[in-house]
Amino acid sequence: MDAQYHATIENLERLRAESRVPAGEKKIEAQHGRGKLTARERIDLLLDDGTFEEFDALKTGRGGSLGDAHTYPGDGVVTGHGSIDGREVFIFSQDFTVIGGSLGEAHSQKICKVMDLAVKVGAPIIGLNDSGGARIQEGVDALAAYGEIFHRNVRASGVVPQISCIMGPCAGGAVYSPSITDFIFMVQESSYMFVTGPSVVKTVTHQEITSEDLGGARIHSQKSGVAHFTSPNDVLCLREIRRLINYLPSNNRQRAPILDLRDPADRNDPALDYLVPENPNQTYDMNVLIHSILDGAEFMEVQPGFARNIICGFGRLGGQTVGLVANQPAVLAGVLDTEASYKAGRFVRFCDAFNIPLVALVDVPGFMPGPDQEHGGIIRHGAKLLYAFTEATVPRISVIVRKAYGGAYLVMNSKHIHCDVNYAWPTAEIAVMGPKGAAEVIHRKEIRDARDPEAVLNEKMAQYRHTFANPFLAAQRGYIDDVIFPRDTRHRLIRTLQVLEGKEAEGPERKHGNIPL
Ligand code: HXC
């Protein structure tokens, strides 16, 4: 080996070593002091051991208005690819120790490179965000840099799964890249997202508010519906991302990986025969049914703290990933409101884009009535769920467990919007509206003029329930393919998924539909 080559190798080793600690040990200590891991520690925890291959470790920026002296190897983001349980993913992890992880031209180019490659090879993109936003000293170049990422987010949407993890600040227009992606994870008490921070809020509205109360994990997972998953710390958050990836295909041309959890397909559950209470006004927990039917009772719920009247999430039936959408009678009686419609609509569209069959478990008394909902746009929000289910071409199955009234019956994956196979339990009530409302409309005069109006109302309700509030009229029409025993639900679903496996459905030729956004 000649001396020059030796020097080059030494130089490479030095540059690589610098790129691993670009801003010095003190900054790393400060990062740990905030309860956060570094960009590289996060990558190590997220990916299978030893699989990370880095790109652009030596790439630097141009320093913006501060000049070339103010540059760092890697420019504040670590990018590359590696595997999760043996399947390739592309990743970028922002390094807050370098100029606050702020995003400039070179930083963005690095992210765009892995996004482009991910789309080309058909692998998920995972972004670990920890950044002060647009790098101020790069001015409009920093804004242009964000635009390039937004463009790629949109182009990749529905092609490869895009997952964003917020592990620090995420402010200004920077929030819009994660919000275009499919799923947002947030870490409690160390991450926040907002379009304008507390100081701007104070200037403009004179309101004092903390970052946590303005855009912390609790707010976005329970109130705004921006975040899909939250975790108490970085380590648990990264573990949850690995879990999610296991339910998903790598791209829109593939199916999700099959995982055999050794749970017999013909396992039945006699307790389900007693799940629905005799009193139709009494609630029960839909989670009991969900956990009973899924392989190994494993369920990854999406947005568990938001619009809790509807449950969405991933599980497996016979090893195959399914997207589950279930009304939750234990919360607001399982009614569909604006938030539930948005939440489920977006989830259904994700599943459809990525070949994940949809299973609906229905117990819905209707759309939420009242001026708050009407003025809040229940018409256009409800239409999102209607549109999403109707548009979906993946295998679709529904099980009506109890109530399925009116428009909500139609929206929740009914036969009439071309669901493939529709089952009902014997406890199902499928009708235009609930017995009380129906009796009051049809028999208004008779009830009003009666000596004992309540007795007449009860009698009419009983008549109505007997005639309409059951699954048999719908079964006679063929709108319900079979009235099944609750205990057999798991087995019937797995058999039906098997038979629907070869489903092919083409829509009309068009640029794209116009979902009521
Ligand atoms: C350049 C930045 C920066 C930024 C932080 N830094 N944000 N440098 N551009 N946007 C630098 C700091 O100067 C500091 O450098 C280091 O990063 C760490 O920041 P600190 O303030 O010391 O850390 P902390 O106290 O934890 O506060 C973090 C922070 C705060 C909350 C993110 O730095 C902050 O408010 N930054 C500005 C946020 C912001 O308004 N960004 C623009 C949003 S608008 P030194 O050298 O001291 O270590 C936007 C538009 C996007 O992003 C448009 C897309 C269309």
PDB file of N, CA and C and ligand atoms in Angstrom, residues 27 34 96 99-100 102 131-137 143 146 150 169 171-174 192, ligand 1:
ATOM      1  N   LYS A  27     -23.211  18.349  22.540  1.00  0.00           N
ATOM      2  CA  LYS A  27     -24.563  18.431  21.956  1.00  0.00           C
ATOM      3  C   LYS A  27     -25.311  17.105  22.174  1.00  0.00           C
ATOM      4  N   ARG A  34     -32.422  16.005  27.297  1.00  0.00           N
ATOM      5  CA  ARG A  34     -33.842  16.301  27.005  1.00  0.00           C
ATOM      6  C   ARG A  34     -34.683  15.022  27.023  1.00  0.00           C
ATOM      7  N   PHE A  96     -30.890  16.575  15.746  1.00  0.00           N
ATOM      8  CA  PHE A  96     -31.137  17.872  16.400  1.00  0.00           C
ATOM      9  C   PHE A  96     -29.845  18.513  16.897  1.00  0.00           C
ATOM     10  N   ILE A  99     -27.370  22.163  14.206  1.00  0.00           N
ATOM     11  CA  ILE A  99     -28.206  23.337  13.911  1.00  0.00           C
ATOM     12  C   ILE A  99     -29.685  23.014  14.165  1.00  0.00           C
ATOM     13  N   GLY A 100     -29.930  22.357  15.293  1.00  0.00           N
ATOM     14  CA  GLY A 100     -31.312  22.041  15.692  1.00  0.00           C
ATOM     15  C   GLY A 100     -32.048  21.161  14.693  1.00  0.00           C
ATOM     16  N   SER A 102     -32.353  21.557  11.768  1.00  0.00           N
ATOM     17  CA  SER A 102     -33.109  22.403  10.823  1.00  0.00           C
ATOM     18  C   SER A 102     -32.845  21.966   9.377  1.00  0.00           C
ATOM     19  N   SER A 131     -36.634  18.493  14.555  1.00  0.00           N
ATOM     20  CA  SER A 131     -36.076  19.610  13.787  1.00  0.00           C
ATOM     21  C   SER A 131     -36.708  20.950  14.159  1.00  0.00           C
ATOM     22  N   GLY A 132     -35.885  21.973  14.130  1.00  0.00           N
ATOM     23  CA  GLY A 132     -36.383  23.333  14.348  1.00  0.00           C
ATOM     24  C   GLY A 132     -37.045  23.926  13.110  1.00  0.00           C
ATOM     25  N   GLY A 133     -37.238  23.115  12.067  1.00  0.00           N
ATOM     26  CA  GLY A 133     -37.954  23.582  10.869  1.00  0.00           C
ATOM     27  C   GLY A 133     -37.003  24.141   9.825  1.00  0.00           C
ATOM     28  N   ALA A 134     -37.534  25.020   9.001  1.00  0.00           N
ATOM     29  CA  ALA A 134     -36.740  25.580   7.896  1.00  0.00           C
ATOM     30  C   ALA A 134     -35.500  26.294   8.442  1.00  0.00           C
ATOM     31  N   ARG A 135     -34.322  25.991   7.876  1.00  0.00           N
ATOM     32  CA  ARG A 135     -33.082  26.604   8.381  1.00  0.00           C
ATOM     33  C   ARG A 135     -33.071  28.081   8.005  1.00  0.00           C
ATOM     34  N   ILE A 136     -33.152  28.886   9.042  1.00  0.00           N
ATOM     35  CA  ILE A 136     -33.403  30.312   8.834  1.00  0.00           C
ATOM     36  C   ILE A 136     -32.330  30.950   7.954  1.00  0.00           C
ATOM     37  N   GLN A 137     -31.055  30.586   8.187  1.00  0.00           N
ATOM     38  CA  GLN A 137     -29.965  31.230   7.429  1.00  0.00           C
ATOM     39  C   GLN A 137     -29.929  30.834   5.958  1.00  0.00           C
ATOM     40  N   LEU A 143     -37.124  26.960   2.165  1.00  0.00           N
ATOM     41  CA  LEU A 143     -38.537  26.751   1.825  1.00  0.00           C
ATOM     42  C   LEU A 143     -38.655  25.869   0.594  1.00  0.00           C
ATOM     43  N   TYR A 146     -38.228  22.293   1.474  1.00  0.00           N
ATOM     44  CA  TYR A 146     -39.444  21.636   1.988  1.00  0.00           C
ATOM     45  C   TYR A 146     -40.380  21.272   0.847  1.00  0.00           C
ATOM     46  N   PHE A 150     -42.422  17.807   0.091  1.00  0.00           N
ATOM     47  CA  PHE A 150     -43.889  17.706  -0.033  1.00  0.00           C
ATOM     48  C   PHE A 150     -44.268  17.033  -1.354  1.00  0.00           C
ATOM     49  N   PRO A 169     -39.286  18.821  18.207  1.00  0.00           N
ATOM     50  CA  PRO A 169     -40.163  19.868  17.657  1.00  0.00           C
ATOM     51  C   PRO A 169     -40.504  19.619  16.186  1.00  0.00           C
ATOM     52  N   ALA A 171     -42.439  22.295  13.630  1.00  0.00           N
ATOM     53  CA  ALA A 171     -43.200  23.545  13.642  1.00  0.00           C
ATOM     54  C   ALA A 171     -43.301  24.160  12.259  1.00  0.00           C
ATOM     55  N   GLY A 172     -44.254  25.075  12.124  1.00  0.00           N
ATOM     56  CA  GLY A 172     -44.414  25.784  10.857  1.00  0.00           C
ATOM     57  C   GLY A 172     -44.889  24.830   9.772  1.00  0.00           C
ATOM     58  N   GLY A 173     -44.562  25.189   8.544  1.00  0.00           N
ATOM     59  CA  GLY A 173     -44.993  24.380   7.403  1.00  0.00           C
ATOM     60  C   GLY A 173     -44.402  22.989   7.436  1.00  0.00           C
ATOM     61  N   ALA A 174     -43.394  22.794   8.302  1.00  0.00           N
ATOM     62  CA  ALA A 174     -42.758  21.481   8.400  1.00  0.00           C
ATOM     63  C   ALA A 174     -43.750  20.389   8.789  1.00  0.00           C
ATOM     64  N   TYR A 192     -43.727  17.821  19.667  1.00  0.00           N
ATOM     65  CA  TYR A 192     -44.923  18.634  19.440  1.00  0.00           C
ATOM     66  C   TYR A 192     -44.987  19.087  17.989  1.00  0.00           C
TER      67      TYR A 192
HETATM   68  C1  HXC B   1     -31.601  27.596  12.128  1.00  0.00           C
HETATM   69  C2  HXC B   1     -32.050  26.725  14.193  1.00  0.00           C
HETATM   70  C3  HXC B   1     -33.422  26.611  13.863  1.00  0.00           C
HETATM   71  C4  HXC B   1     -33.826  27.040  12.570  1.00  0.00           C
HETATM   72  C5  HXC B   1     -33.148  25.883  15.868  1.00  0.00           C
HETATM   73  N1  HXC B   1     -31.937  26.254  15.437  1.00  0.00           N
HETATM   74  N2  HXC B   1     -34.076  26.086  14.919  1.00  0.00           N
HETATM   75  N3  HXC B   1     -31.161  27.215  13.326  1.00  0.00           N
HETATM   76  N4  HXC B   1     -32.881  27.520  11.749  1.00  0.00           N
HETATM   77  N5  HXC B   1     -35.104  26.955  12.190  1.00  0.00           N
HETATM   78  C6  HXC B   1     -30.686  26.160  16.148  1.00  0.00           C
HETATM   79  C7  HXC B   1     -30.573  27.102  17.308  1.00  0.00           C
HETATM   80  O1  HXC B   1     -30.105  28.348  16.881  1.00  0.00           O
HETATM   81  C8  HXC B   1     -29.569  26.381  18.187  1.00  0.00           C
HETATM   82  O2  HXC B   1     -28.294  26.606  17.647  1.00  0.00           O
HETATM   83  C9  HXC B   1     -29.890  24.937  17.961  1.00  0.00           C
HETATM   84  O3  HXC B   1     -30.618  24.875  16.744  1.00  0.00           O
HETATM   85  C10 HXC B   1     -30.731  24.334  19.042  1.00  0.00           C
HETATM   86  O4  HXC B   1     -31.828  25.172  19.261  1.00  0.00           O
HETATM   87  P1  HXC B   1     -32.223  25.712  20.731  1.00  0.00           P
HETATM   88  O5  HXC B   1     -33.124  26.848  20.538  1.00  0.00           O
HETATM   89  O6  HXC B   1     -31.006  25.915  21.550  1.00  0.00           O
HETATM   90  O7  HXC B   1     -32.998  24.456  21.316  1.00  0.00           O
HETATM   91  P2  HXC B   1     -34.339  24.421  22.163  1.00  0.00           P
HETATM   92  O8  HXC B   1     -34.240  25.383  23.302  1.00  0.00           O
HETATM   93  O9  HXC B   1     -34.582  22.982  22.479  1.00  0.00           O
HETATM   94  O10 HXC B   1     -35.478  24.948  21.198  1.00  0.00           O
HETATM   95  C11 HXC B   1     -35.756  24.264  19.999  1.00  0.00           C
HETATM   96  C12 HXC B   1     -36.761  25.061  19.146  1.00  0.00           C
HETATM   97  C13 HXC B   1     -36.210  26.498  18.917  1.00  0.00           C
HETATM   98  C14 HXC B   1     -38.085  25.132  19.861  1.00  0.00           C
HETATM   99  C15 HXC B   1     -36.923  24.295  17.843  1.00  0.00           C
HETATM  100  O11 HXC B   1     -34.863  26.396  18.486  1.00  0.00           O
HETATM  101  C16 HXC B   1     -37.007  27.240  17.921  1.00  0.00           C
HETATM  102  O12 HXC B   1     -38.061  27.775  18.266  1.00  0.00           O
HETATM  103  N6  HXC B   1     -36.505  27.294  16.705  1.00  0.00           N
HETATM  104  C17 HXC B   1     -37.159  28.018  15.647  1.00  0.00           C
HETATM  105  C18 HXC B   1     -38.377  27.292  15.204  1.00  0.00           C
HETATM  106  C19 HXC B   1     -39.012  27.928  14.016  1.00  0.00           C
HETATM  107  O13 HXC B   1     -39.710  28.943  14.170  1.00  0.00           O
HETATM  108  N7  HXC B   1     -38.690  27.401  12.835  1.00  0.00           N
HETATM  109  C20 HXC B   1     -39.148  27.910  11.633  1.00  0.00           C
HETATM  110  C21 HXC B   1     -40.544  27.388  11.471  1.00  0.00           C
HETATM  111  S1  HXC B   1     -41.232  27.899   9.988  1.00  0.00           S
HETATM  112  P3  HXC B   1     -26.960  26.641  18.543  1.00  0.00           P
HETATM  113  O14 HXC B   1     -25.891  27.030  17.589  1.00  0.00           O
HETATM  114  O15 HXC B   1     -27.216  27.647  19.609  1.00  0.00           O
HETATM  115  O16 HXC B   1     -26.813  25.270  19.083  1.00  0.00           O
HETATM  116  C22 HXC B   1     -40.869  26.658   8.994  1.00  0.00           C
HETATM  117  C23 HXC B   1     -41.334  26.917   7.633  1.00  0.00           C
HETATM  118  C24 HXC B   1     -41.376  25.641   6.874  1.00  0.00           C
HETATM  119  O17 HXC B   1     -40.301  25.702   9.327  1.00  0.00           O
HETATM  120  C25 HXC B   1     -42.030  25.977   5.605  1.00  0.00           C
HETATM  121  C26 HXC B   1     -42.357  24.777   4.856  1.00  0.00           C
HETATM  122  C27 HXC B   1     -43.271  25.162   3.756  1.00  0.00           C
END
